[in-house]
PDB file of C-alpha atoms in Angstrom:
ATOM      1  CA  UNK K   1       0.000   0.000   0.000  1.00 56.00           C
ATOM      2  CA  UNK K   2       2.590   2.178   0.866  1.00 65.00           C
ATOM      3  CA  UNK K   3       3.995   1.863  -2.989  1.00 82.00           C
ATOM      4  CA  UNK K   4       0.910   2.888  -4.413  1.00 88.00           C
ATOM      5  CA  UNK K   5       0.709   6.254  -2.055  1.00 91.00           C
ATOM      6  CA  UNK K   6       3.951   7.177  -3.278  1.00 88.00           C
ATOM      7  CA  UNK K   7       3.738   6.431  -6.749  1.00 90.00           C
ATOM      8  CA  UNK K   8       0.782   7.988  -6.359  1.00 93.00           C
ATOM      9  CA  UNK K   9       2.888  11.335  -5.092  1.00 93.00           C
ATOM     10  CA  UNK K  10       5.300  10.867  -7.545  1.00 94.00           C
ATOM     11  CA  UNK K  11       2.215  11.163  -9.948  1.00 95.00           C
ATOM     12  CA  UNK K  12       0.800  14.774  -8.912  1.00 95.00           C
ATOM     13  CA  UNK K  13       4.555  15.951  -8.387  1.00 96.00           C
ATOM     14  CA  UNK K  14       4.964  15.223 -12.012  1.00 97.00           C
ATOM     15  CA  UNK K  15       1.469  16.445 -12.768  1.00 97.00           C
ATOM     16  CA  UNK K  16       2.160  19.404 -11.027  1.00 97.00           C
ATOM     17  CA  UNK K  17       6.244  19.858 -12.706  1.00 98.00           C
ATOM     18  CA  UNK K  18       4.330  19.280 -16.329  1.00 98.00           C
ATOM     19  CA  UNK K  19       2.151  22.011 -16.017  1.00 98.00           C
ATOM     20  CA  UNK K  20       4.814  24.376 -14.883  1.00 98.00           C
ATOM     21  CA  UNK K  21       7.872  23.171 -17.809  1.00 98.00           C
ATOM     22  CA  UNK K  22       4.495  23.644 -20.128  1.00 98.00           C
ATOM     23  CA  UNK K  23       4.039  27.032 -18.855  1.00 98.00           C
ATOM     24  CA  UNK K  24       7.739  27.574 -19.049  1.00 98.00           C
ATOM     25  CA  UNK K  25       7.685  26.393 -22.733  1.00 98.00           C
ATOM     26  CA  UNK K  26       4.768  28.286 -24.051  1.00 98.00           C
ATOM     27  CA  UNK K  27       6.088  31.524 -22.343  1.00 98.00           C
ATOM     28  CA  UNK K  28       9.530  31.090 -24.261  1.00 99.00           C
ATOM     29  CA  UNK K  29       6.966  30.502 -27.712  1.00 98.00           C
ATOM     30  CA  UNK K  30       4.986  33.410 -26.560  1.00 98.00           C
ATOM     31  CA  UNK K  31       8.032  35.736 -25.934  1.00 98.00           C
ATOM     32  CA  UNK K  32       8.661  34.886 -29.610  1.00 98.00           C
ATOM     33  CA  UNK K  33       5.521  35.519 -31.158  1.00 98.00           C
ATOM     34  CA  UNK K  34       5.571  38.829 -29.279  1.00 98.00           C
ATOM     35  CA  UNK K  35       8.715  39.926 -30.946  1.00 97.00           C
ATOM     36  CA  UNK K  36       7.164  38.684 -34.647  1.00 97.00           C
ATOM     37  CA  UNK K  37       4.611  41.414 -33.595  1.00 97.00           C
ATOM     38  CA  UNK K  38       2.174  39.350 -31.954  1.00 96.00           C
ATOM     39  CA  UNK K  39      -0.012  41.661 -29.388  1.00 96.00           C
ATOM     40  CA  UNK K  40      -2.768  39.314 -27.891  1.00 96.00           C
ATOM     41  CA  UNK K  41      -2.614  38.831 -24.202  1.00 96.00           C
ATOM     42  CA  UNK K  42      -1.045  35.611 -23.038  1.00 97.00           C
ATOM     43  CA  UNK K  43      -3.812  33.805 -22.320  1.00 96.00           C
ATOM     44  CA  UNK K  44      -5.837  34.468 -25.175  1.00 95.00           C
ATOM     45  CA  UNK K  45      -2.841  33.191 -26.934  1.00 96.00           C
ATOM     46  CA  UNK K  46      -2.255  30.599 -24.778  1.00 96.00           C
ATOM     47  CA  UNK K  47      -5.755  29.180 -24.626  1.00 96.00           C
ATOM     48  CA  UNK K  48      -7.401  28.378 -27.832  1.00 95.00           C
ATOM     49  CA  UNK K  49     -10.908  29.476 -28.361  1.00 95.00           C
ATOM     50  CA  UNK K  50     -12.357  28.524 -31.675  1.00 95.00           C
ATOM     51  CA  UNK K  51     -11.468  26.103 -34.408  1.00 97.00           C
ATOM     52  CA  UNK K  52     -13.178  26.568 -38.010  1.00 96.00           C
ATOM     53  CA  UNK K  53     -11.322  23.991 -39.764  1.00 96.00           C
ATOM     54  CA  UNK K  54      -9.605  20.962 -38.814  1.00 97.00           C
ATOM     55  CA  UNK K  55      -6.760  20.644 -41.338  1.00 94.00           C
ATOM     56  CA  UNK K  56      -5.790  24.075 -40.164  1.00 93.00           C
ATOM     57  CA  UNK K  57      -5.943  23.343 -36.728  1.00 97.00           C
ATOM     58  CA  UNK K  58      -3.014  22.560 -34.593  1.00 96.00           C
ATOM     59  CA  UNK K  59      -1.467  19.538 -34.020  1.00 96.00           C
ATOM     60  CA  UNK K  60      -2.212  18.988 -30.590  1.00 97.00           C
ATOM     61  CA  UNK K  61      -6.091  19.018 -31.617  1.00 98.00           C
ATOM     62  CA  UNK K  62      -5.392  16.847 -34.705  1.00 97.00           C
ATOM     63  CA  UNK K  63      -3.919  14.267 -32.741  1.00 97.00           C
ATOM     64  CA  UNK K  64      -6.654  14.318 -30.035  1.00 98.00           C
ATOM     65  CA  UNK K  65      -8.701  13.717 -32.748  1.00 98.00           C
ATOM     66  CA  UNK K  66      -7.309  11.016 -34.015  1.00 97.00           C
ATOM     67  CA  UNK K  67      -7.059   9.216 -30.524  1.00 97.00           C
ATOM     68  CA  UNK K  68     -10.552   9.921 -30.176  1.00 98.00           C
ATOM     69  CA  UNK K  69     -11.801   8.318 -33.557  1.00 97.00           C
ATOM     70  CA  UNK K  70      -9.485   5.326 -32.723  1.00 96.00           C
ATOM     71  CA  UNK K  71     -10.995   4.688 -29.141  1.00 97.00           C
ATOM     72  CA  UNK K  72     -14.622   5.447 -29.878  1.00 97.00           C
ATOM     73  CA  UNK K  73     -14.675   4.970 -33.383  1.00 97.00           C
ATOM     74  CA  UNK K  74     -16.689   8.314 -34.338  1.00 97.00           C
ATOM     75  CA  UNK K  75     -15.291  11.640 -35.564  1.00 97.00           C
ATOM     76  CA  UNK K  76     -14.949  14.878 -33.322  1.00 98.00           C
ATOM     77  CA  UNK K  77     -16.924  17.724 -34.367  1.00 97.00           C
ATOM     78  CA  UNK K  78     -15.007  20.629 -35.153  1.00 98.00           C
ATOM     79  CA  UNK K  79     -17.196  22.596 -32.863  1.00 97.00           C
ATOM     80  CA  UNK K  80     -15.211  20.728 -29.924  1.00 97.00           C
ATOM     81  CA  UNK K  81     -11.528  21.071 -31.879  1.00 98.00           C
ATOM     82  CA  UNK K  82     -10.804  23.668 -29.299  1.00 98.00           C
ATOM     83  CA  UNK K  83     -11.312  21.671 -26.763  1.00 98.00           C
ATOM     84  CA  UNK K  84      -9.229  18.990 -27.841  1.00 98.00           C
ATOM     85  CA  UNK K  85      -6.561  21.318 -28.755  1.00 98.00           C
ATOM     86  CA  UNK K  86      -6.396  22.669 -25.002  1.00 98.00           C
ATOM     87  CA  UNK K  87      -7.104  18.946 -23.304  1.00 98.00           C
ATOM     88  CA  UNK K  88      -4.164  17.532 -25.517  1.00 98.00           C
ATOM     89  CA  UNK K  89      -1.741  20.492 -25.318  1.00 97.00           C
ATOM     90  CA  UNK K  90      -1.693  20.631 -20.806  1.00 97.00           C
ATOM     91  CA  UNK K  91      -2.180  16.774 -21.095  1.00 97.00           C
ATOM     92  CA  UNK K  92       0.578  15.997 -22.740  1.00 96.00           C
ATOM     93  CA  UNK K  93       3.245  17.884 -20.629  1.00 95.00           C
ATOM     94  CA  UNK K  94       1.304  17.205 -17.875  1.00 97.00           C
ATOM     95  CA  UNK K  95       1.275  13.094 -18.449  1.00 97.00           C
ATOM     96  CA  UNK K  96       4.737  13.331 -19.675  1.00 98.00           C
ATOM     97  CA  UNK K  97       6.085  15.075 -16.265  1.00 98.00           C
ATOM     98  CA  UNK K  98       4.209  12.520 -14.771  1.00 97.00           C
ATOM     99  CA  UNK K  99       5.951   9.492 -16.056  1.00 97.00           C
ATOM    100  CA  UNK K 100       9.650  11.090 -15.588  1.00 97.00           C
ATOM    101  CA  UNK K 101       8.514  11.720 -11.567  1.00 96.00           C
ATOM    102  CA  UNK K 102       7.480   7.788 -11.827  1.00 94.00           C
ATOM    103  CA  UNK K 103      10.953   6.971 -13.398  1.00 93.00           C
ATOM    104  CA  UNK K 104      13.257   8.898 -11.615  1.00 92.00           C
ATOM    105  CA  UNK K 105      11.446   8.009  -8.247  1.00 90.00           C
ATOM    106  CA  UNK K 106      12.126   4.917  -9.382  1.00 87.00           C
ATOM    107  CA  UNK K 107      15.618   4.569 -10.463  1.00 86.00           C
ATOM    108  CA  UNK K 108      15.883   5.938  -6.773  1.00 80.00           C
ATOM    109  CA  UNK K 109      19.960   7.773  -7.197  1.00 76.00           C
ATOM    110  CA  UNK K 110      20.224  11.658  -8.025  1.00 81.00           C
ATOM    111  CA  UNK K 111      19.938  12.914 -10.955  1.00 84.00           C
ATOM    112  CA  UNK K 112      22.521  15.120 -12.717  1.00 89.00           C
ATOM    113  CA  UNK K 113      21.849  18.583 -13.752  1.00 91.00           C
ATOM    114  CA  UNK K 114      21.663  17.481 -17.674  1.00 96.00           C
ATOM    115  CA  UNK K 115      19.015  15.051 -16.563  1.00 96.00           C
ATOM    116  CA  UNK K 116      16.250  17.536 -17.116  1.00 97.00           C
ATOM    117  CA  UNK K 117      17.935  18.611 -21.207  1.00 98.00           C
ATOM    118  CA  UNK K 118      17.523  14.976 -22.001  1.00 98.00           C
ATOM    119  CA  UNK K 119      14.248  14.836 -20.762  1.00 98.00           C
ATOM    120  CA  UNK K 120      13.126  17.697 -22.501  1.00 98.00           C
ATOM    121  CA  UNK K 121      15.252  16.179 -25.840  1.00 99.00           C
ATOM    122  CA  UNK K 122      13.465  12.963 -25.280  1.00 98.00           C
ATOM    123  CA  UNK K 123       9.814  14.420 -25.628  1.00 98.00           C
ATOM    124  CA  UNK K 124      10.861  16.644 -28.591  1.00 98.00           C
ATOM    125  CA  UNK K 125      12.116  13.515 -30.402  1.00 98.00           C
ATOM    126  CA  UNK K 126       9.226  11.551 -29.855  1.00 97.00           C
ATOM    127  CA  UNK K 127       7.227  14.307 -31.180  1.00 96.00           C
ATOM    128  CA  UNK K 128       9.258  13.789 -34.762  1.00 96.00           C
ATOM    129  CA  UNK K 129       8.436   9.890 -34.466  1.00 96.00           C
ATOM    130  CA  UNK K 130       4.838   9.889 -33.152  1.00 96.00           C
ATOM    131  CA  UNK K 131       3.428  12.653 -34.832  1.00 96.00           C
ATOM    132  CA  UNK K 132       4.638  12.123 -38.428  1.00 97.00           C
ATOM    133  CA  UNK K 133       3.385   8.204 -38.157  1.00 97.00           C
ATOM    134  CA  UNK K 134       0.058   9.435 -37.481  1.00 95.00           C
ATOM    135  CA  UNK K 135       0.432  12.066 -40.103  1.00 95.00           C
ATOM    136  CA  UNK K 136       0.053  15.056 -37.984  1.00 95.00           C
ATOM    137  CA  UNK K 137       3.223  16.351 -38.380  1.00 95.00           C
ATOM    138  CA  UNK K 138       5.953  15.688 -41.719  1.00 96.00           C
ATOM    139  CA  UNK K 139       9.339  13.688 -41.001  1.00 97.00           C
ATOM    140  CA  UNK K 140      11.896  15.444 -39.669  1.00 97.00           C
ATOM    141  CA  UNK K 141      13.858  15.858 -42.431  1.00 97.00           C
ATOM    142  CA  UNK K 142      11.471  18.070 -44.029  1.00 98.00           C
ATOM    143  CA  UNK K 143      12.197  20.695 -41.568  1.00 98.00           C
ATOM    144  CA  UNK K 144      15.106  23.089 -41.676  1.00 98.00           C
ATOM    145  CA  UNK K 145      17.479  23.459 -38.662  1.00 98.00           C
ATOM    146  CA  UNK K 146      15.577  27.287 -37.419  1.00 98.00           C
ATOM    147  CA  UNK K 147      12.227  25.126 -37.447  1.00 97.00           C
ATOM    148  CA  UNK K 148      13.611  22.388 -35.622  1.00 98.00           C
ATOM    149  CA  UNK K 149      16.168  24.305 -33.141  1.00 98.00           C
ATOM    150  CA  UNK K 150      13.008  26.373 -31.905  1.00 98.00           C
ATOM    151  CA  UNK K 151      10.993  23.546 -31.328  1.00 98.00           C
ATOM    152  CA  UNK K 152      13.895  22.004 -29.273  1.00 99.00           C
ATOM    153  CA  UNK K 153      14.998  24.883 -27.295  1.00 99.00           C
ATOM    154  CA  UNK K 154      11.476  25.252 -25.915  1.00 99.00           C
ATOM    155  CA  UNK K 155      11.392  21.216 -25.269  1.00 99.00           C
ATOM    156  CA  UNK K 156      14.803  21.832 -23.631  1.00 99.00           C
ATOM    157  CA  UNK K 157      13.240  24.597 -21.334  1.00 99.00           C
ATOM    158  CA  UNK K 158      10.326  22.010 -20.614  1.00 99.00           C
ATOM    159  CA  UNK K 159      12.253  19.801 -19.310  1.00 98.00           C
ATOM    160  CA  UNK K 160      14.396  21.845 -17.344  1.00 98.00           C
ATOM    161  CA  UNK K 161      11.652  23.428 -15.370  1.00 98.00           C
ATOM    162  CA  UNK K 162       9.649  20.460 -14.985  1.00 98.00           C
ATOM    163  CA  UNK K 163      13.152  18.705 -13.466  1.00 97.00           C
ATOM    164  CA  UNK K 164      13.886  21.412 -11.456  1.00 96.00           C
ATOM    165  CA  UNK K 165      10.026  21.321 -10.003  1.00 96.00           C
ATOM    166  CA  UNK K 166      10.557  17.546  -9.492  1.00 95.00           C
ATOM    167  CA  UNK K 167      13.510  18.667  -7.474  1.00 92.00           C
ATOM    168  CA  UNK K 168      12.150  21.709  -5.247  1.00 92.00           C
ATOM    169  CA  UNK K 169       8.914  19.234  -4.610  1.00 88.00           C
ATOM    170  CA  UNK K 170      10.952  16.690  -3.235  1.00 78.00           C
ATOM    171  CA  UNK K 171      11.333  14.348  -6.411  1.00 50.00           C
ATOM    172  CA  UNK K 172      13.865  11.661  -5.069  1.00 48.00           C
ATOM    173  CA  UNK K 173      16.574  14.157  -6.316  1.00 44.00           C
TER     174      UNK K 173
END
């Protein structure tokens, strides 16, 4: 019993380290779209609102999509593609966070400082594997280095943050 408490810890420490390396990672993408000239408040940026069409829509709500049609077999209006955009987006930091808390509770030894990089590295790679097999976004080759070096640098600050969370929460550091 006393396992499943502190995985169970381990869980909403994660939970809680996702959403802030998410936060982290969309202000470093928001900080950029401000200097491209971008002028809506953060969390109207941050938060999507409406959804016309879904082969314009982000890939975050195209995925959700397609998990949805796969487990329940029916299509998701695009009335509710905002939805799914938002739900996907903080879920998958959030559930990703939540798994490195699990594994590094787990491997039970400190971590070293690049610990946090790689986890950030890993979740931007699996992005360019998971996301072009289910044809939401191209291979990776297809992108230049400025395309892929921004996505990475905010993956890198994701991890960091959520790490360092882990840490300050008391994440077997």
């Amino acid at each position: 019993m006393a396992g499943v408490r502190e995985a169970g810890r381990q869980l909403v420490r994660g939970a809680v380290a996702g959403v802030l390396g998410t936060v982290a990672m969309d202000g470093l993408w928001y900080a950029r779209h401000r200097r491209e000239g971008g002028r809506e408040p953060f969390v109207a940026w941050e938060v999507t609102s409406q959804i016309t069409d879904w082969e314009a829509a982000p890939a975050p709500a195209r995925m959700g999509r397609k998990l949805i049609g796969v487990v329940t077999g029916r299509d998701v209006p695009v009335e509710r593609a905002a939805a799914v955009n938002n739900v996907m987006h903080w879920g998958y930091g959030t559930s990703w966070a939540a798994g490195y808390a699990l594994l590094t509770a787990a491997a039970g030894r400190r971590r070293a400082w690049w610990h946090g990089p790689a986890f950030g590295t890993a979740v931007w790679a699996s992005d360019y594997v998971t996301l072009p097999l289910a044809g939401v976004y191209e291979p990776i080759w297809r992108y230049d280095v400025p395309t892929l070096w921004k996505d990475l640098s905010a993956h890198l600050v994701f991890g960091t943050v959520a790490d360092g969370v882990l840490r300050a929460v008391g994440s077997r550091t």
